XYZ file of C-alpha atoms in Angstrom:
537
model
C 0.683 13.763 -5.172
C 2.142 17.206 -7.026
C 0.283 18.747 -9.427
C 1.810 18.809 -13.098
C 2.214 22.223 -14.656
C -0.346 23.232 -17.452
C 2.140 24.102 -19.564
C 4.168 21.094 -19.383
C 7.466 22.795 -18.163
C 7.923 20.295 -15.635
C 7.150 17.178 -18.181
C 9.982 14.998 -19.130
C 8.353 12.380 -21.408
C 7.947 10.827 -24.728
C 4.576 13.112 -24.600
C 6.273 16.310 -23.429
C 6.363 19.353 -25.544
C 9.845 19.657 -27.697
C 12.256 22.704 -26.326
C 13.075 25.485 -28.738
C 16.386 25.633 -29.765
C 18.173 28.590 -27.382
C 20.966 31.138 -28.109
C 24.024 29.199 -26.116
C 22.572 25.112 -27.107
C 23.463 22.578 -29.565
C 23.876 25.122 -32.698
C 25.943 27.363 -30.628
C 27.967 24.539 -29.731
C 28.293 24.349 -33.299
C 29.005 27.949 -34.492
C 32.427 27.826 -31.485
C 33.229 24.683 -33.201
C 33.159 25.917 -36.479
C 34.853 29.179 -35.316
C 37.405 27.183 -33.556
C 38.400 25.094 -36.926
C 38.744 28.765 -38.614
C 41.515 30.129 -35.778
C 43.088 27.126 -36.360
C 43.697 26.756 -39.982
C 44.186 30.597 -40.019
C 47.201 30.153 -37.281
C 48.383 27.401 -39.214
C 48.270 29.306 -42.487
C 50.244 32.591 -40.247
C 52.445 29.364 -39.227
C 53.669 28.730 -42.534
C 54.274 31.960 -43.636
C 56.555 32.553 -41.103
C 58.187 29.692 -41.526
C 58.768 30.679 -45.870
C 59.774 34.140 -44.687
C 62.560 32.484 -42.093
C 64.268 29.951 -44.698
C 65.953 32.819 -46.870
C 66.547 34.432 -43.882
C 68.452 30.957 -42.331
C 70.319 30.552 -45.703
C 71.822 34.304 -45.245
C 72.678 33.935 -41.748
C 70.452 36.840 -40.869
C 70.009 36.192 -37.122
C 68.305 39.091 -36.259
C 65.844 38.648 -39.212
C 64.830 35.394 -38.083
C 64.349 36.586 -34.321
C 62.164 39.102 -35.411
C 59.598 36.542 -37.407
C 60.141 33.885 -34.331
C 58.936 37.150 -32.103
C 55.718 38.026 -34.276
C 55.008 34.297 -34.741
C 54.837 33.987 -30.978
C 53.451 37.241 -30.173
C 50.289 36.408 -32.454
C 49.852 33.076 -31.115
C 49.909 34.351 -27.615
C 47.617 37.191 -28.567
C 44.724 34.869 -30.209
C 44.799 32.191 -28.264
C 44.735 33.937 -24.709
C 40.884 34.526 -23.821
C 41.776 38.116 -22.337
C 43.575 40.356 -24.880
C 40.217 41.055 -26.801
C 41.223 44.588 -27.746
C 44.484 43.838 -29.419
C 43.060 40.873 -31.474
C 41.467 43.274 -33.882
C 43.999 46.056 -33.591
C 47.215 43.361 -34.105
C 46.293 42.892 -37.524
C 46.431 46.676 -38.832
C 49.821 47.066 -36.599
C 51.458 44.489 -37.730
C 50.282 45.910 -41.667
C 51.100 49.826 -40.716
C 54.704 48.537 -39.299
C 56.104 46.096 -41.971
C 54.537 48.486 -45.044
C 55.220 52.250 -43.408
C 57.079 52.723 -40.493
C 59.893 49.968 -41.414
C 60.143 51.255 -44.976
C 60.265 54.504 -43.931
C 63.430 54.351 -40.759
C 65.062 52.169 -43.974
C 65.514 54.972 -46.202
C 66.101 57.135 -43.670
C 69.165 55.334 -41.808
C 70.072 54.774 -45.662
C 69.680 59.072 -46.456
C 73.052 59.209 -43.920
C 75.101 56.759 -45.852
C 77.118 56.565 -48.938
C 75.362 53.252 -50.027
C 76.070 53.311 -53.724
C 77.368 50.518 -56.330
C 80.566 49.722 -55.467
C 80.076 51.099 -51.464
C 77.446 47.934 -50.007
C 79.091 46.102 -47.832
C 81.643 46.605 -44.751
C 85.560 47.113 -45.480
C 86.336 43.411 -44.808
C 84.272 42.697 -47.618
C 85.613 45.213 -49.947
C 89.151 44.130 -49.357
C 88.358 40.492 -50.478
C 86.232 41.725 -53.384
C 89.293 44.294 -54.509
C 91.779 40.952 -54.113
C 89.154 38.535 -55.712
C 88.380 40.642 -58.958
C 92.466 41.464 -59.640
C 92.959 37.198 -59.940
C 94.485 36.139 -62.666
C 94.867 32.357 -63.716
C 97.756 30.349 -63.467
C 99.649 27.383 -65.029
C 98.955 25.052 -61.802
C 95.733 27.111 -60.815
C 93.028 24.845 -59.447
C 89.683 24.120 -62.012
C 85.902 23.487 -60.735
C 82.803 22.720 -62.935
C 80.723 26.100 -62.969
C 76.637 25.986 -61.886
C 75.336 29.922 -61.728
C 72.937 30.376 -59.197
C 71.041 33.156 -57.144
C 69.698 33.149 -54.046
C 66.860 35.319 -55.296
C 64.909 36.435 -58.212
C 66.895 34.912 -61.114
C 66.925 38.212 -62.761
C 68.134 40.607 -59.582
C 69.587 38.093 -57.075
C 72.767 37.883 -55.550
C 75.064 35.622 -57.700
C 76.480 32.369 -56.186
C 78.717 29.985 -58.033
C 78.153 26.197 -57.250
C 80.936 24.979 -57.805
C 82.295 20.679 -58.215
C 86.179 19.743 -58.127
C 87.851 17.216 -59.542
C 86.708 15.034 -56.713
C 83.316 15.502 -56.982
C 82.919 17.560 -53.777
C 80.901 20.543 -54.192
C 80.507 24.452 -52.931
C 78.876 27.650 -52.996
C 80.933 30.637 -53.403
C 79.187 34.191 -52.901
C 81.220 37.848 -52.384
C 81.804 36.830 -48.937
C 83.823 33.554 -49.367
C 83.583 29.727 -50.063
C 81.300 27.406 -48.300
C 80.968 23.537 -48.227
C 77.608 22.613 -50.151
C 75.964 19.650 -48.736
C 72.679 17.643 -50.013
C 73.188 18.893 -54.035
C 71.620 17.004 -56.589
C 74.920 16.538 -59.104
C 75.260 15.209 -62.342
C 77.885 13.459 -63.637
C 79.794 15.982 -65.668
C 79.408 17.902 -61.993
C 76.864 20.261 -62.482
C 74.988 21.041 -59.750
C 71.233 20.827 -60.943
C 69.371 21.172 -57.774
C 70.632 22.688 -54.415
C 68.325 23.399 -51.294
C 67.876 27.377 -50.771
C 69.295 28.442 -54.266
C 68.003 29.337 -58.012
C 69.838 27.620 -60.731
C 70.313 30.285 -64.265
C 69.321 28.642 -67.269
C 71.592 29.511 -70.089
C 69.412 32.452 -71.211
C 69.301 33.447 -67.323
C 73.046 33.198 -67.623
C 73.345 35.417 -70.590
C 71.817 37.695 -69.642
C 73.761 38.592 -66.890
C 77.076 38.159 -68.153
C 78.057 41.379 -67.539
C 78.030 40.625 -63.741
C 79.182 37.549 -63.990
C 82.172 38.394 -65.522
C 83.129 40.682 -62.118
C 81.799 38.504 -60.049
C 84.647 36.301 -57.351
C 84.561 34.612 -54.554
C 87.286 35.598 -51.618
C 89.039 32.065 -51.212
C 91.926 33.184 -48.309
C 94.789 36.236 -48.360
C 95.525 36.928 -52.169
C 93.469 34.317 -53.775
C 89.760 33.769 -55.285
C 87.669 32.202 -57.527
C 86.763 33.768 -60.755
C 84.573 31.929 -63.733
C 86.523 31.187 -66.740
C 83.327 31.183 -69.360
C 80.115 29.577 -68.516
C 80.831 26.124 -67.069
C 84.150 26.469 -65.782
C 85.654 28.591 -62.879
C 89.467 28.795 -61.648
C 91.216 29.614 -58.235
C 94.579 31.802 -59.247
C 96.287 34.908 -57.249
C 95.508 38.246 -56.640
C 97.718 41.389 -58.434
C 96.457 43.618 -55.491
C 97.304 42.924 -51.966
C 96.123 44.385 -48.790
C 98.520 44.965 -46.767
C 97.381 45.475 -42.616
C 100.410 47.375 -41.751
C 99.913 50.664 -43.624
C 95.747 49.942 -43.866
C 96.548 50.154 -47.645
C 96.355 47.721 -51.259
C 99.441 47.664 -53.602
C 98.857 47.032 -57.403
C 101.646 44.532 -57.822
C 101.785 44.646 -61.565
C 102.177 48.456 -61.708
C 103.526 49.255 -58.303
C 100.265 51.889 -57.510
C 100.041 52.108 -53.318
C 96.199 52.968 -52.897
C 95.508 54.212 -49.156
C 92.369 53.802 -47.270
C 90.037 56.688 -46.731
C 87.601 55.553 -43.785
C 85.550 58.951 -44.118
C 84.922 58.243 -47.848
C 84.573 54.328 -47.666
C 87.543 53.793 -50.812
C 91.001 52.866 -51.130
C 92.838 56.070 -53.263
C 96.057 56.665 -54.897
C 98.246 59.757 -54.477
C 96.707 61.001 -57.708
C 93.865 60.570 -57.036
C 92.370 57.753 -58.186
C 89.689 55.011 -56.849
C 89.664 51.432 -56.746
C 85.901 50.714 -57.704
C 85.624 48.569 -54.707
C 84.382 50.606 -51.576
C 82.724 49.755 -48.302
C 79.683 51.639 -46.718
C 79.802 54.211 -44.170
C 78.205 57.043 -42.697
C 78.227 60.175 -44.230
C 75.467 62.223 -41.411
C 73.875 64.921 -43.718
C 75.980 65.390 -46.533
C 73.791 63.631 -49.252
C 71.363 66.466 -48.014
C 73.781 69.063 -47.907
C 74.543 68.341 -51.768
C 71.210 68.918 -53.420
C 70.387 71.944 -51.013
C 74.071 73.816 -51.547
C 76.221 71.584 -54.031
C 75.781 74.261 -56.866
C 75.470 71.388 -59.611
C 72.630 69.640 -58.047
C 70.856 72.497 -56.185
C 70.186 74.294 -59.406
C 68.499 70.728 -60.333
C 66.864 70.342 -57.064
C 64.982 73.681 -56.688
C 64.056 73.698 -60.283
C 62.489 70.437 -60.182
C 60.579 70.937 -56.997
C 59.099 74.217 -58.296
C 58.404 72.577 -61.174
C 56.699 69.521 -59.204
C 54.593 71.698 -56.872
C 53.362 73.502 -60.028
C 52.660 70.171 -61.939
C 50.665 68.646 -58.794
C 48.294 71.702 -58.171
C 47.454 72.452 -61.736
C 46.618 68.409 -61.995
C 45.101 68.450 -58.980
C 42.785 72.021 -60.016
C 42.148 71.269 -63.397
C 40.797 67.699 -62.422
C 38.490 69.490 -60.062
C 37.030 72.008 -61.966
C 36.746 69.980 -64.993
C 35.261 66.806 -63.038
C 32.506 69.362 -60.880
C 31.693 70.750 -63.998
C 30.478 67.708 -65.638
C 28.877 66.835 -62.666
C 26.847 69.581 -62.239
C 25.498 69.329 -65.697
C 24.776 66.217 -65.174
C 22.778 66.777 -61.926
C 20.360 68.187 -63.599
C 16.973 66.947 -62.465
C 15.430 66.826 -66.092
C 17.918 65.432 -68.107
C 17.715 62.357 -70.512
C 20.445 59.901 -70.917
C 21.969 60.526 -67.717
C 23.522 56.796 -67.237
C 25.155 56.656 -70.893
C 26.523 60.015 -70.368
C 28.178 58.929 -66.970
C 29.340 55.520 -68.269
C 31.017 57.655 -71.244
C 32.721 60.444 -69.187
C 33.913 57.230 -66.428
C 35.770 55.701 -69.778
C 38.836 56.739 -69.318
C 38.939 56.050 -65.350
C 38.171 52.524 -66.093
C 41.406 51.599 -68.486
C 44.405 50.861 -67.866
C 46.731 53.942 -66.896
C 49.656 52.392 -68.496
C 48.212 51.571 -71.850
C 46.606 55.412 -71.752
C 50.386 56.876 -71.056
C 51.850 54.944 -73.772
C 48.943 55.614 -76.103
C 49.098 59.858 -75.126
C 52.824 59.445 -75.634
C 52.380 58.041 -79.683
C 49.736 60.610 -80.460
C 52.270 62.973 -79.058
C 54.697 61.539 -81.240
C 56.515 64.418 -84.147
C 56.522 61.690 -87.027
C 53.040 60.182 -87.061
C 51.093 61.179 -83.949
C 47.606 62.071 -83.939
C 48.003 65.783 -83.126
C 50.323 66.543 -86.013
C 48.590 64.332 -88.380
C 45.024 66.132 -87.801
C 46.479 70.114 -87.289
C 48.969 69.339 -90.473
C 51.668 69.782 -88.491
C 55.410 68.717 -87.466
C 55.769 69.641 -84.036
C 58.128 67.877 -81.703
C 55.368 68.122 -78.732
C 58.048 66.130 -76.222
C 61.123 68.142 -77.624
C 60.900 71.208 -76.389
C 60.154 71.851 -72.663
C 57.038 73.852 -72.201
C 55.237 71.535 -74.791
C 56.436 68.291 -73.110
C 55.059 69.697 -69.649
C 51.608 70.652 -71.333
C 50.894 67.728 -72.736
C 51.857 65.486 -69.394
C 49.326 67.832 -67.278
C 47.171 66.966 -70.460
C 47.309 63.427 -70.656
C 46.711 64.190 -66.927
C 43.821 65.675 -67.087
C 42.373 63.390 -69.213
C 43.025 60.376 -66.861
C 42.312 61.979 -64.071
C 38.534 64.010 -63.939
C 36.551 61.176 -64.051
C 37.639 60.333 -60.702
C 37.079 64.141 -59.196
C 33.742 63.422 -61.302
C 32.341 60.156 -59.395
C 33.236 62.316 -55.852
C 31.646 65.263 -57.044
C 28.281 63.653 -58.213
C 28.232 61.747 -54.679
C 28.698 65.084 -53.073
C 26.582 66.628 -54.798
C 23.796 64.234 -54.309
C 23.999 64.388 -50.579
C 23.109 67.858 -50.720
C 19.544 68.788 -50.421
C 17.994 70.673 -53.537
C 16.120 73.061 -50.947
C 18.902 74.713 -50.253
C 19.615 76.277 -53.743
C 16.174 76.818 -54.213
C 15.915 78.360 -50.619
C 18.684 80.721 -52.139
C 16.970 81.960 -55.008
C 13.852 82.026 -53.437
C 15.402 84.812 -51.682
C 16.879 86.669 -54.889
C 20.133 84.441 -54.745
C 20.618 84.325 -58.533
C 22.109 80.551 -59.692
C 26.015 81.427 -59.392
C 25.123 83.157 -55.871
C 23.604 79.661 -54.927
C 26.286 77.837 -56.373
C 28.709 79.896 -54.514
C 27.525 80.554 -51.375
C 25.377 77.351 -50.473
C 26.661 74.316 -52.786
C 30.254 75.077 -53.372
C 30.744 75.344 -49.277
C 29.039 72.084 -48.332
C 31.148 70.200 -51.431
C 34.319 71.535 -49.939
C 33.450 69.843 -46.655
C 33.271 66.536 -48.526
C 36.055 66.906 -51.094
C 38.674 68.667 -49.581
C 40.475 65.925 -47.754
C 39.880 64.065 -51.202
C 41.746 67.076 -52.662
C 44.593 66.955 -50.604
C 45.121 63.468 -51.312
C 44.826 63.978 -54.914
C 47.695 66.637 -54.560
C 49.862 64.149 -52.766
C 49.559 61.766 -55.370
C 50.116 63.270 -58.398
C 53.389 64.878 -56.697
C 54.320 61.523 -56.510
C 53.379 60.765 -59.792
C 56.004 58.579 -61.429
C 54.023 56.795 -64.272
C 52.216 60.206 -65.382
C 55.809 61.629 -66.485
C 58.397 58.651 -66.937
C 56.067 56.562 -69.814
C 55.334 59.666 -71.279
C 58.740 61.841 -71.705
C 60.961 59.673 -69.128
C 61.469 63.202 -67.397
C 63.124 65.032 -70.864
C 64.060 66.627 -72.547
C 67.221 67.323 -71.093
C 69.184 70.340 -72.188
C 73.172 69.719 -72.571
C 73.836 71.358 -69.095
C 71.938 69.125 -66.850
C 71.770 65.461 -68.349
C 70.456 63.998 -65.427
C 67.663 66.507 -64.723
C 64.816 66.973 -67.233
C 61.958 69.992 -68.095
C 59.511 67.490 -66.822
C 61.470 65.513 -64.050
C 58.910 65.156 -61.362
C 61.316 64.740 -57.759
C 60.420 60.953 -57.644
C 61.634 60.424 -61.835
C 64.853 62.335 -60.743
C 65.181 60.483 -57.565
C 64.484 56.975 -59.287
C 66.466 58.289 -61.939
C 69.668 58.551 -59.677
C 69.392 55.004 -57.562
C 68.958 52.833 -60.690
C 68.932 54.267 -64.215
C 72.482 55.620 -64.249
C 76.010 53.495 -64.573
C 76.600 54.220 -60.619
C 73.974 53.634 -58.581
C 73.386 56.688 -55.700
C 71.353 55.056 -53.118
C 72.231 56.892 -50.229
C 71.870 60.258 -52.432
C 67.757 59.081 -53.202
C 67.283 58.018 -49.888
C 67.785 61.326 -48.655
C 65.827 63.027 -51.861
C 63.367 60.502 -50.841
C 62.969 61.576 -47.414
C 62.738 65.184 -48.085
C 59.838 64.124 -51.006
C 58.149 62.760 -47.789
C 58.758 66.123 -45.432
C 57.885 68.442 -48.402
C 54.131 66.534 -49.034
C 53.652 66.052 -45.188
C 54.181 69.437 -43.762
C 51.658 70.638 -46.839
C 49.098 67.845 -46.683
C 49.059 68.637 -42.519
C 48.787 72.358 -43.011
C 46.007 72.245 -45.915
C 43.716 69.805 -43.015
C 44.425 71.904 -40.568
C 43.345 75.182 -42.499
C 40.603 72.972 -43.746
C 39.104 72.487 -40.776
C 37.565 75.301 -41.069
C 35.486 74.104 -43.066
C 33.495 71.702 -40.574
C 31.670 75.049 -39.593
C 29.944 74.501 -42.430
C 27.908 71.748 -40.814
């Protein structure tokens, strides 16, 4: 008969010893289990965003849009639940982030830098030729009446307006700039307003009101000649067009005054023999003139090359000041013996820790000629923001202000990964404390915050907030209106696409573009001469 083991490892009884619990048993079972629930619900969450990012695409007709979700749906199911592609289930995540927030964003405004994409130039000709024949209808005796519902099918307050619309038989439609479409599955009431439609925003009367403007331009393209155009706030109308397209001679006739405007494919517009535009264009490309007219258009060059100097010297002075100011107070503070060193940091991080937009309106009041703090305590009456070189001193001030305790909190890391025996090494060997400071400290700090530094350039030359809630870019002098003493590139450029009465688009894209060239090629070439640096080590 065999021997049992002494140590039981062969026992299999109520008396045998109990088995630790191993890496790979029951709680490992349990760990894949619970890991298995988190891919899961984590899929299913990716699931449903895909699905909310496809239904505004389905309502547009964007084909292509909704291809491209189905794709990266499918491509991240196939890449977490095959049992091979390890690699690319933790680099998927950050592609997928660096491709829908940079590189998309960026090919966007460029392919829109080579157009003339403006207000009145956003769609093809097609479109422009119904919205030219759409906005010139006027009613008629016998013209055709629907109940009026506004709608959007976005943001209530920037979306693309779409009239829901009910005839006199209760059937219902949505008309948009591109024509008239049956409406099906609308929630109507009995005076035939539409109060609920699948894919659509209904206005509230505010909502309505405040868009009037827009809505009194707005048509919808019903056939050859005719179109829908609201007749107040509840009612709409179908009548005829005054101008007619005419195929033949690729041009629209003003019927009322007789006016033949001809089409101008290179431009994108219909023009008369005088001259004049019909404020209905179409998009098209343009290669590089929007470039071509900031860099030799003598109007907007001036502008251009004045603001960029101007912008390069705002940036580095920012980006100096906050760096001497912010080591400064950090090395005072790094002294070994002094008291109070917490309450002194939590004071100079203040102004780091509020809100930037509150501290830019605030800087902008005590700035202020009739009762800002600066005149009230000097006694005097100076219009700080109305003259130029005062306006662009006190937006490097305010700055300043909000910017060193940020250099600060760097610094004092930096400086605390240093060892002390270096500097005393130094004087040790007659190095007297500026010596130290110079030749030992300052180098191995540089190592540290000179990327930091470069960044810190790039984003103040992008600094939009520093300069537009303090002086909006002014003053202006009577020459250049649209360009200010303290118009940063991105104020001007911002400036141009949406705060004037025709939008540019095409024109900021391409200012845009060379904003991005102009802090690349000087944020590569400051690393590379940087590197340098990494001798230090």
């Amino acid at each position: 008969m065999a021997s049992k083991r002494a140590d039981g490892a062969g026992a299999s009884g109520p008396g045998a010893p109990a088995r630790p619990h191993l890496p790979g048993g029951r709680f490992a079972g349990n760990g894949s289990l619970v890991g298995q629930f988190a891919k899961i619900a984590l899929l299913g969450l990716f699931t449903a965003l895909g699905v909310w990012a496809v239904l505004p695409l389905y309502v547009g007709d964007n084909w292509w849009g909704i291809g491209l979700v189905v794709a990266v749906v499918g491509l991240v199911y196939w890449v977490y639940l095959s049992k091979r592609a390890v690699p690319a289930k933790y680099l998927l995540p950050g592609v997928l982030f660096l491709v829908a927030f940079q590189i998309l964003p960026v090919l966007y405004t460029m392919s829109t830098s080579v157009t003339n994409l403006s207000d009145g130039h956003r769609g093809d000709k097609q479109q422009a030729i119904a919205s030219i024949e759409a906005y010139s209808v006027t009613s008629s005796e016998d013209a055709e009446e629907y109940t009026l519902t506004v709608a959007t099918t976005g943001a209530p307050e920037n979306g693309a307006l779409v009239f829901l619309l009910t005839d006199a038989e209760g059937r219902t439609y949505a008309g948009t700039e591109e024509g008239l479409s049956e409406l099906d599955g609308a929630t109507v009431e009995p005076s035939g307003k539409v109060t609920e439609a699948f894919g659509y925003t209904i206005l509230s009367p505010t909502q309505v009101n405040a868009r009037s403007g827009e809505l009194q331009e707005f048509a919808v393209p019903t056939g050859e000649g005719t179109g829908i155009r609201s007749s107040g706030l509840s009612t709409a109308f179908e009548g005829r067009a005054t101008r007619v397209y005419d195929e033949a001679c690729d041009c629209v006739t003003d019927t009322r005054t007789g006016v033949v405007y001809h089409a101008d494919d290179e431009r994108g517009a219909f023009y008369s023999e005088d001259g004049d535009r019909l404020a209905q264009g179409w998009q098209v490309g343009v290669g590089f003139d929007n470039f071509a007219r900031f860099l030799f258009d003598p109007t907007f060059a001036s502008s251009f090359f004045t603001i960029l100097v101007w912008n390069i010297a705002f940036a580095v002075s920012v980006t100096f000041l906050v760096f001497v100011l912010g080591l400064a107070i950090a090395l005072v503070l790094h002294v070994p013996r002094l008291r109070g060193k917490v309450a002194y940091r939590v004071l100079v991080v203040l102004p780091y820790a509020m809100s930037s937009l509150a501290m830019f309106l605030l800087w902008r009041d005590m700035f202020n000629t009739d009762f800002g703090l600066f005149n009230r305590i000097l006694g005097l009456e100076v219009d700080w923001l109305g003259d130029p070189w005062s306006a662009r001193a006190a937006v490097i001030l305010a700055n300043v202000w909000l910017g060193y305790p940020y250099m600060f909190l760097v610094a004092t890391g930096a400086l605390q990964a240093i060892p002390r025996e270096l500097g005393q090494a130094a004087q040790i060997d007659g190095a007297s404390a500026w010596q130290s400071f110079r030749h030992v400290t300052l180098p191995l700090l540089m190592v540290a915050m000179t990327p930091i530094l470069i960044a810190t350039f790039a984003f103040n030359f992008n600094n939009f907030n520093a300069v537009w809630l303090i002086t909006q870019g002014g003053p202006f002098s009577p020459e250049s209106p649209t360009a200010g003493a303290t118009d940063l590139l991105i104020t001007y450029t911002y400036r141009l696409a949406f705060n004037e009465a025709t939008a540019q688009y095409g024109y900021a894209a391409a200012l845009s573009v060379m904003i991005f060239l102009i802090v690349s090629v000087m944020s590569v070439v400051s690393l590379r001469r940087s590197s340098a640096l990494k001798e230090v080590d």
